[in-house]
Amino acid sequence: MLTSNILKGVTRGFPLKIKADKMEHISVDYNRDFIARIIPRIEYDALRAAVNDLGLNESLPEAMSETLQQDDEFLKTMHKVLLEYEVEEGELICPETGRKFPISKGIPNMLLQETEVS
Amino acid sequence: MKLKELESHLSHVENFSNAKEYLEQYMTTPHLAARMIYTAQTQYDDIENHLLIDLGIGTGMLSIASCLLNADHIFGFDCDIDALNLCQSNIKEFELESNIDLIQADLRRIRLPVDLHRIIADTVIMNPPFGTKPFSSSTENQDELCLTGIDMHFLQYARQLARHSIYSLHKTSTRDHIYKKAKDWNMNMDVLAVLQFDIPKLEKKRSNRKTSTASNAPLKSIEVDFIRFEIKDNTND
């Protein structure tokens, strides 16, 4: 899940929508310091949108305040959402053009066709 | 972790079985990777607790080394699905699935939207192809890419993606050219070491280039600079 958040930010400049055909729930050791370090770097709105797209049963507050970033419950939820959900098969979809980028074995394929490169 | 220990762990990273000549694929050796990342951490504190990007991740050698030295998380990019599959298997071997994420992308083709607000990696690490050979795939900008060198292309992306520093390898013969670019792109540049590199000697004109592999090609020795670039402008707007 972390990748899709980053890609939303970097590759297209605006959030890509995400669709999953196969999701995996994995168990990852909770590292509070790591989560605390990483959440200020996250595009929070994009992450909430992804959680929504995927219909995950996790509730993320509308905004991420300073106090929230210290809250253990919130950090644990962020840990789950960022690290424990993996889209194995699915798609990232450009909201502007509808162009679909397939995700296979957890790897998004951002390769462009010759005709797409201006 | 000591340097020798790191190098020893990295000896378990599996190499390409069918390296693609036209992509200039070869594995960064455990010896070199260990020294690059060990230096980046012990001398500059650029690895531990940081977010990294590995451009042209290949076998995953540099990223695995970085995780062993406690990088927080790494995003690895490569254009070749076979390399990415090998990388994934190496990542599994080291149990680093939740630390390294892979993305398939072609840095020759993407028009990266340069949005400085979205710089997300502290450090970029890479062993880019050197572009000593012309590409056989037909892109409209092929000539341009051959002239500028694919490694400069990689460096340009690295510059857009890094918040603090970039660790890269470039041919010593291009050093002056790179100094100029670094200056233009507002980066400090430090040549940390000069190395003799043995890369598979790949001839320019061969009809079977797309199918031949580099694994059995004779080796050619070139001088390579291990360079650290430091981003100078740290504007936070």
Tab-separated table of C-alpha atoms in Angstrom:
chain	number	residue	atom	x	y	z
A	1	MET	CA	0.000	0.000	0.000
A	2	LEU	CA	2.918	2.245	0.627
A	3	THR	CA	3.968	2.050	-3.013
A	4	SER	CA	0.649	3.118	-4.398
A	5	ASN	CA	0.694	6.164	-2.179
A	6	ILE	CA	4.118	7.165	-3.350
A	7	LEU	CA	3.302	6.542	-6.988
A	8	LYS	CA	0.222	8.642	-6.702
A	9	GLY	CA	2.447	11.459	-5.597
A	10	VAL	CA	5.378	10.989	-7.901
A	11	THR	CA	4.551	9.408	-11.213
A	12	ARG	CA	1.497	11.299	-12.335
A	13	GLY	CA	1.446	14.320	-10.115
A	14	PHE	CA	-2.086	13.612	-8.980
A	15	PRO	CA	-3.563	10.598	-7.217
A	16	LEU	CA	-4.085	7.448	-9.269
A	17	LYS	CA	-7.157	5.431	-8.404
A	18	ILE	CA	-6.569	1.901	-7.252
A	19	LYS	CA	-8.512	-1.284	-7.928
A	20	ALA	CA	-7.651	-4.679	-6.507
A	21	ASP	CA	-8.481	-8.072	-7.975
A	22	LYS	CA	-6.434	-9.912	-5.416
A	23	MET	CA	-5.379	-8.550	-2.079
A	24	GLU	CA	-3.197	-10.079	0.537
A	25	HIS	CA	-3.226	-9.464	4.218
A	26	ILE	CA	0.202	-10.057	5.690
A	27	SER	CA	1.576	-9.779	9.164
A	28	VAL	CA	4.386	-7.301	9.729
A	29	ASP	CA	6.045	-6.537	13.043
A	30	TYR	CA	4.936	-3.204	14.384
A	31	ASN	CA	7.723	-0.660	14.580
A	32	ARG	CA	6.350	2.475	16.204
A	33	ASP	CA	9.384	4.619	15.429
A	34	PHE	CA	9.313	3.727	11.769
A	35	ILE	CA	5.604	4.532	11.435
A	36	ALA	CA	6.033	7.799	13.347
A	37	ARG	CA	8.878	8.741	11.007
A	38	ILE	CA	7.072	7.879	7.832
A	39	ILE	CA	3.583	9.290	8.294
A	40	PRO	CA	4.600	12.956	7.888
A	41	ARG	CA	5.908	11.914	4.465
A	42	ILE	CA	2.623	10.334	3.401
A	43	GLU	CA	0.083	12.022	1.159
A	44	TYR	CA	-2.652	11.427	3.696
A	45	ASP	CA	-5.621	12.332	1.511
A	46	ALA	CA	-4.405	10.046	-1.243
A	47	LEU	CA	-4.039	7.232	1.271
A	48	ARG	CA	-7.590	7.738	2.552
A	49	ALA	CA	-8.845	7.694	-1.022
A	50	ALA	CA	-7.012	4.410	-1.655
A	51	VAL	CA	-8.433	2.844	1.498
A	52	ASN	CA	-11.838	3.926	0.254
A	53	ASP	CA	-11.267	2.636	-3.315
A	54	LEU	CA	-10.307	-0.733	-1.941
A	55	GLY	CA	-13.186	-0.914	0.481
A	56	LEU	CA	-10.920	-1.713	3.389
A	57	ASN	CA	-12.588	-1.928	6.737
A	58	GLU	CA	-10.319	0.628	8.343
A	59	SER	CA	-11.374	4.019	9.585
A	60	LEU	CA	-8.977	6.850	9.035
A	61	PRO	CA	-9.837	10.280	10.410
A	62	GLU	CA	-10.389	13.055	7.892
A	63	ALA	CA	-7.263	14.948	8.777
A	64	MET	CA	-3.971	14.015	10.352
A	65	SER	CA	-3.217	16.456	13.134
A	66	GLU	CA	0.003	16.762	15.123
A	67	THR	CA	-1.603	15.166	18.175
A	68	LEU	CA	-2.949	12.328	16.061
A	69	GLN	CA	0.571	11.525	14.895
A	70	GLN	CA	1.457	10.689	18.496
A	71	ASP	CA	-1.634	8.604	19.103
A	72	ASP	CA	-0.847	4.896	19.453
A	73	GLU	CA	-4.170	3.705	18.051
A	74	PHE	CA	-3.753	5.860	14.984
A	75	LEU	CA	-0.169	4.711	14.473
A	76	LYS	CA	-1.243	1.093	14.693
A	77	THR	CA	-3.960	1.668	12.113
A	78	MET	CA	-1.481	3.377	9.816
A	79	HIS	CA	0.862	0.437	10.244
A	80	LYS	CA	-1.891	-1.938	9.169
A	81	VAL	CA	-2.941	0.131	6.209
A	82	LEU	CA	0.536	0.923	4.921
A	83	LEU	CA	2.290	-2.385	5.428
A	84	GLU	CA	-0.182	-5.172	6.000
A	85	TYR	CA	-2.389	-4.820	2.946
A	86	GLU	CA	-0.790	-5.760	-0.339
A	87	VAL	CA	-2.438	-5.466	-3.721
A	88	GLU	CA	-1.152	-8.572	-5.491
A	89	GLU	CA	-3.204	-8.199	-8.649
A	90	GLY	CA	-5.116	-5.122	-9.713
A	91	GLU	CA	-4.798	-1.760	-11.414
A	92	LEU	CA	-3.806	1.834	-10.896
A	93	ILE	CA	-6.030	4.120	-12.940
A	94	CYS	CA	-5.301	7.632	-14.091
A	95	PRO	CA	-8.295	9.767	-13.104
A	96	GLU	CA	-7.750	12.094	-16.050
A	97	THR	CA	-7.261	9.719	-18.983
A	98	GLY	CA	-8.599	6.469	-17.610
A	99	ARG	CA	-5.311	4.826	-18.558
A	100	LYS	CA	-4.867	1.630	-16.568
A	101	PHE	CA	-1.562	0.506	-15.127
A	102	PRO	CA	-1.697	-3.169	-14.224
A	103	ILE	CA	-0.384	-4.490	-10.935
A	104	SER	CA	0.941	-8.015	-11.120
A	105	LYS	CA	2.581	-9.958	-8.266
A	106	GLY	CA	2.519	-6.725	-6.330
A	107	ILE	CA	4.521	-4.826	-8.955
A	108	PRO	CA	2.829	-1.917	-10.749
A	109	ASN	CA	3.719	-1.718	-14.430
A	110	MET	CA	4.165	1.922	-15.365
A	111	LEU	CA	5.660	1.254	-18.799
A	112	LEU	CA	4.256	3.535	-21.484
A	113	GLN	CA	3.580	2.559	-25.074
A	114	GLU	CA	5.526	4.354	-27.813
A	115	THR	CA	2.396	6.218	-28.815
A	116	GLU	CA	1.922	7.557	-25.307
A	117	VAL	CA	5.252	9.290	-25.121
A	118	SER	CA	4.916	12.780	-26.515
B	1	MET	CA	27.234	-4.421	11.322
B	2	LYS	CA	30.812	-4.601	10.160
B	3	LEU	CA	31.811	-4.229	6.520
B	4	LYS	CA	33.014	-7.814	6.188
B	5	GLU	CA	29.787	-9.108	7.684
B	6	LEU	CA	27.720	-7.028	5.265
B	7	GLU	CA	29.700	-8.276	2.303
B	8	SER	CA	29.281	-11.816	3.483
B	9	HIS	CA	25.488	-11.482	3.682
B	10	LEU	CA	25.387	-9.969	0.200
B	11	SER	CA	27.143	-12.979	-1.273
B	12	HIS	CA	23.747	-14.680	-1.081
B	13	VAL	CA	22.182	-12.291	-3.576
B	14	GLU	CA	21.508	-14.249	-6.734
B	15	ASN	CA	22.948	-12.996	-10.026
B	16	PHE	CA	21.241	-12.688	-13.427
B	17	SER	CA	21.121	-16.016	-15.208
B	18	ASN	CA	20.425	-14.350	-18.542
B	19	ALA	CA	21.567	-10.760	-18.341
B	20	LYS	CA	20.196	-8.699	-21.226
B	21	GLU	CA	22.945	-7.150	-23.268
B	22	TYR	CA	20.860	-4.319	-24.685
B	23	LEU	CA	19.975	-3.169	-21.165
B	24	GLU	CA	23.586	-3.352	-19.964
B	25	GLN	CA	22.574	-5.634	-17.124
B	26	TYR	CA	25.111	-6.955	-14.650
B	27	MET	CA	25.103	-7.480	-10.926
B	28	THR	CA	26.765	-4.921	-8.653
B	29	THR	CA	29.259	-7.121	-6.809
B	30	PRO	CA	28.804	-7.769	-3.064
B	31	HIS	CA	32.282	-6.279	-2.607
B	32	LEU	CA	31.363	-2.980	-4.258
B	33	ALA	CA	27.822	-2.742	-2.926
B	34	ALA	CA	28.975	-3.344	0.634
B	35	ARG	CA	31.568	-0.589	0.370
B	36	MET	CA	29.213	1.896	-1.273
B	37	ILE	CA	26.465	1.527	1.295
B	38	TYR	CA	28.794	1.130	4.277
B	39	THR	CA	30.480	4.417	3.311
B	40	ALA	CA	27.143	6.140	2.779
B	41	GLN	CA	26.095	5.183	6.288
B	42	THR	CA	29.253	5.422	8.374
B	43	GLN	CA	30.627	8.579	6.786
B	44	TYR	CA	27.430	10.423	5.905
B	45	ASP	CA	24.576	8.877	7.871
B	46	ASP	CA	22.549	8.629	4.655
B	47	ILE	CA	21.087	5.160	5.038
B	48	GLU	CA	19.805	4.302	8.523
B	49	ASN	CA	16.228	5.465	9.211
B	50	HIS	CA	15.979	6.990	5.784
B	51	LEU	CA	13.692	6.588	2.775
B	52	LEU	CA	15.586	5.472	-0.278
B	53	ILE	CA	15.029	5.110	-4.004
B	54	ASP	CA	17.058	2.673	-6.087
B	55	LEU	CA	17.043	3.514	-9.788
B	56	GLY	CA	17.726	0.453	-11.934
B	57	ILE	CA	17.423	-1.913	-8.974
B	58	GLY	CA	18.455	-4.982	-11.008
B	59	THR	CA	19.206	-7.889	-8.671
B	60	GLY	CA	18.402	-5.689	-5.652
B	61	MET	CA	21.976	-5.764	-4.365
B	62	LEU	CA	22.230	-2.093	-3.307
B	63	SER	CA	18.777	-2.053	-1.739
B	64	ILE	CA	19.358	-5.233	0.205
B	65	ALA	CA	22.650	-3.813	1.472
B	66	SER	CA	20.806	-0.667	2.552
B	67	CYS	CA	18.138	-2.617	4.415
B	68	LEU	CA	20.823	-4.600	6.211
B	69	LEU	CA	22.157	-1.240	7.372
B	70	ASN	CA	18.685	-0.245	8.578
B	71	ALA	CA	17.220	1.927	5.851
B	72	ASP	CA	13.555	2.586	6.685
B	73	HIS	CA	12.046	1.751	3.315
B	74	ILE	CA	13.142	1.547	-0.303
B	75	PHE	CA	11.368	2.018	-3.635
B	76	GLY	CA	13.134	0.249	-6.471
B	77	PHE	CA	12.577	0.979	-10.145
B	78	ASP	CA	13.555	-1.174	-13.122
B	79	CYS	CA	12.242	-1.458	-16.682
B	80	ASP	CA	12.830	-5.195	-17.038
B	81	ILE	CA	10.276	-7.623	-15.594
B	82	ASP	CA	12.792	-10.463	-15.522
B	83	ALA	CA	15.130	-8.366	-13.384
B	84	LEU	CA	12.213	-7.444	-11.138
B	85	ASN	CA	11.269	-11.094	-10.706
B	86	LEU	CA	14.845	-11.962	-9.773
B	87	CYS	CA	14.889	-8.994	-7.427
B	88	GLN	CA	11.663	-10.127	-5.796
B	89	SER	CA	13.106	-13.575	-5.223
B	90	ASN	CA	16.241	-12.067	-3.663
B	91	ILE	CA	14.081	-9.848	-1.456
B	92	LYS	CA	12.152	-12.926	-0.319
B	93	GLU	CA	15.389	-14.733	0.435
B	94	PHE	CA	16.407	-11.918	2.775
B	95	GLU	CA	12.867	-11.563	4.184
B	96	LEU	CA	12.708	-7.910	3.226
B	97	GLU	CA	9.296	-7.967	1.497
B	98	SER	CA	7.864	-5.268	3.726
B	99	ASN	CA	10.945	-3.047	3.345
B	100	ILE	CA	11.414	-2.880	-0.412
B	101	ASP	CA	8.696	-2.056	-2.954
B	102	LEU	CA	9.206	-2.561	-6.667
B	103	ILE	CA	7.884	-0.586	-9.605
B	104	GLN	CA	8.303	-1.354	-13.276
B	105	ALA	CA	9.115	1.824	-15.171
B	106	ASP	CA	11.297	2.878	-18.070
B	107	LEU	CA	13.328	5.952	-17.235
B	108	ARG	CA	13.970	6.530	-20.919
B	109	ARG	CA	10.295	7.017	-21.548
B	110	ILE	CA	8.644	8.551	-18.522
B	111	ARG	CA	8.228	12.249	-18.597
B	112	LEU	CA	8.580	12.759	-14.848
B	113	PRO	CA	6.396	15.636	-13.773
B	114	VAL	CA	8.950	17.693	-11.942
B	115	ASP	CA	7.073	18.523	-8.834
B	116	LEU	CA	9.491	19.445	-6.107
B	117	HIS	CA	6.717	19.252	-3.549
B	118	ARG	CA	6.636	15.531	-4.051
B	119	ILE	CA	10.250	14.677	-3.413
B	120	ILE	CA	9.947	11.740	-1.114
B	121	ALA	CA	13.299	10.000	-0.866
B	122	ASP	CA	16.083	11.184	1.408
B	123	THR	CA	18.727	9.348	-0.559
B	124	VAL	CA	18.904	7.905	-4.061
B	125	ILE	CA	21.254	4.983	-4.682
B	126	MET	CA	22.098	3.623	-8.111
B	127	ASN	CA	24.419	1.748	-10.386
B	128	PRO	CA	23.094	3.075	-13.690
B	129	PRO	CA	23.868	1.684	-17.137
B	130	PHE	CA	26.691	3.727	-18.638
B	131	GLY	CA	25.327	4.001	-22.133
B	132	THR	CA	28.542	3.013	-23.801
B	133	LYS	CA	26.560	1.228	-26.426
B	134	PRO	CA	23.802	2.517	-28.674
B	135	PHE	CA	20.390	1.067	-27.860
B	136	SER	CA	18.959	-1.328	-30.398
B	137	SER	CA	15.323	-0.592	-29.520
B	138	SER	CA	13.932	2.116	-31.745
B	139	THR	CA	12.894	5.173	-29.808
B	140	GLU	CA	12.501	8.476	-31.549
B	141	ASN	CA	15.071	10.036	-29.281
B	142	GLN	CA	17.588	7.242	-29.635
B	143	ASP	CA	20.330	9.427	-31.037
B	144	GLU	CA	19.848	11.994	-28.329
B	145	LEU	CA	20.028	9.338	-25.643
B	146	CYS	CA	23.210	7.863	-27.080
B	147	LEU	CA	24.892	11.239	-27.123
B	148	THR	CA	23.950	12.358	-23.629
B	149	GLY	CA	24.461	8.960	-22.030
B	150	ILE	CA	21.777	7.063	-20.242
B	151	ASP	CA	23.524	7.509	-16.886
B	152	MET	CA	23.004	11.266	-17.086
B	153	HIS	CA	19.337	10.596	-17.649
B	154	PHE	CA	19.302	8.484	-14.484
B	155	LEU	CA	21.168	11.229	-12.642
B	156	GLN	CA	18.631	13.788	-13.742
B	157	TYR	CA	15.797	11.713	-12.294
B	158	ALA	CA	17.808	11.103	-9.155
B	159	ARG	CA	18.198	14.863	-8.779
B	160	GLN	CA	14.426	15.303	-8.910
B	161	LEU	CA	13.767	12.502	-6.458
B	162	ALA	CA	16.364	13.070	-3.766
B	163	ARG	CA	15.991	15.343	-0.797
B	164	HIS	CA	19.546	15.128	0.485
B	165	SER	CA	21.952	12.952	-1.437
B	166	ILE	CA	22.645	10.665	-4.369
B	167	TYR	CA	25.164	7.823	-4.572
B	168	SER	CA	26.048	6.761	-8.067
B	169	LEU	CA	28.679	5.286	-10.362
B	170	HIS	CA	29.851	6.955	-13.570
B	171	LYS	CA	32.723	6.453	-15.969
B	172	THR	CA	35.805	8.396	-14.899
B	173	SER	CA	36.134	9.632	-18.481
B	174	THR	CA	32.899	11.597	-18.052
B	175	ARG	CA	33.898	13.229	-14.762
B	176	ASP	CA	34.327	16.787	-16.078
B	177	HIS	CA	31.022	16.615	-17.866
B	178	ILE	CA	29.350	15.459	-14.662
B	179	TYR	CA	30.938	18.232	-12.598
B	180	LYS	CA	29.369	20.735	-14.974
B	181	LYS	CA	25.953	19.087	-14.745
B	182	ALA	CA	26.170	18.895	-10.958
B	183	LYS	CA	26.879	22.603	-10.870
B	184	ASP	CA	23.976	23.369	-13.213
B	185	TRP	CA	21.670	21.245	-11.091
B	186	ASN	CA	22.794	22.870	-7.850
B	187	MET	CA	24.498	19.879	-6.283
B	188	ASN	CA	27.822	19.385	-4.562
B	189	MET	CA	29.820	16.529	-6.010
B	190	ASP	CA	32.397	14.349	-4.286
B	191	VAL	CA	34.288	11.559	-5.986
B	192	LEU	CA	34.610	9.122	-3.084
B	193	ALA	CA	36.587	6.444	-4.907
B	194	VAL	CA	37.900	5.438	-8.301
B	195	LEU	CA	37.451	1.798	-9.223
B	196	GLN	CA	38.407	-0.631	-11.932
B	197	PHE	CA	35.202	-2.079	-13.212
B	198	ASP	CA	34.906	-5.279	-15.153
B	199	ILE	CA	31.788	-5.201	-17.238
B	200	PRO	CA	30.922	-7.662	-19.964
B	201	LYS	CA	32.461	-6.448	-23.172
B	202	LEU	CA	29.520	-5.885	-25.456
B	203	GLU	CA	30.140	-5.152	-29.071
B	204	LYS	CA	28.196	-2.429	-30.863
B	205	LYS	CA	27.173	-4.265	-33.982
B	206	ARG	CA	25.797	-7.726	-33.540
B	207	SER	CA	22.718	-9.004	-35.282
B	208	ASN	CA	21.703	-11.170	-32.342
B	209	ARG	CA	22.070	-8.445	-29.702
B	210	LYS	CA	18.508	-8.805	-28.508
B	211	THR	CA	18.904	-12.487	-27.773
B	212	SER	CA	22.530	-12.837	-26.807
B	213	THR	CA	23.414	-12.684	-23.155
B	214	ALA	CA	26.233	-10.945	-21.393
B	215	SER	CA	26.904	-13.849	-19.034
B	216	ASN	CA	29.592	-15.360	-21.220
B	217	ALA	CA	30.955	-12.229	-22.858
B	218	PRO	CA	34.637	-11.368	-22.392
B	219	LEU	CA	35.233	-8.764	-19.708
B	220	LYS	CA	36.323	-5.223	-20.337
B	221	SER	CA	37.913	-3.086	-17.684
B	222	ILE	CA	36.912	0.558	-17.311
B	223	GLU	CA	37.632	3.223	-14.728
B	224	VAL	CA	34.600	4.219	-12.721
B	225	ASP	CA	33.996	6.971	-10.163
B	226	PHE	CA	31.934	6.291	-7.068
B	227	ILE	CA	30.298	9.679	-6.535
B	228	ARG	CA	28.257	11.279	-3.787
B	229	PHE	CA	26.074	14.218	-4.804
B	230	GLU	CA	24.613	16.468	-2.165
B	231	ILE	CA	21.525	18.538	-2.898
B	232	LYS	CA	22.287	22.171	-2.119
B	233	ASP	CA	18.940	23.896	-2.153
B	234	ASN	CA	16.710	22.725	0.651
B	235	THR	CA	13.747	24.925	0.037
B	236	ASN	CA	10.622	23.775	1.788
B	237	ASP	CA	7.753	25.377	-0.048
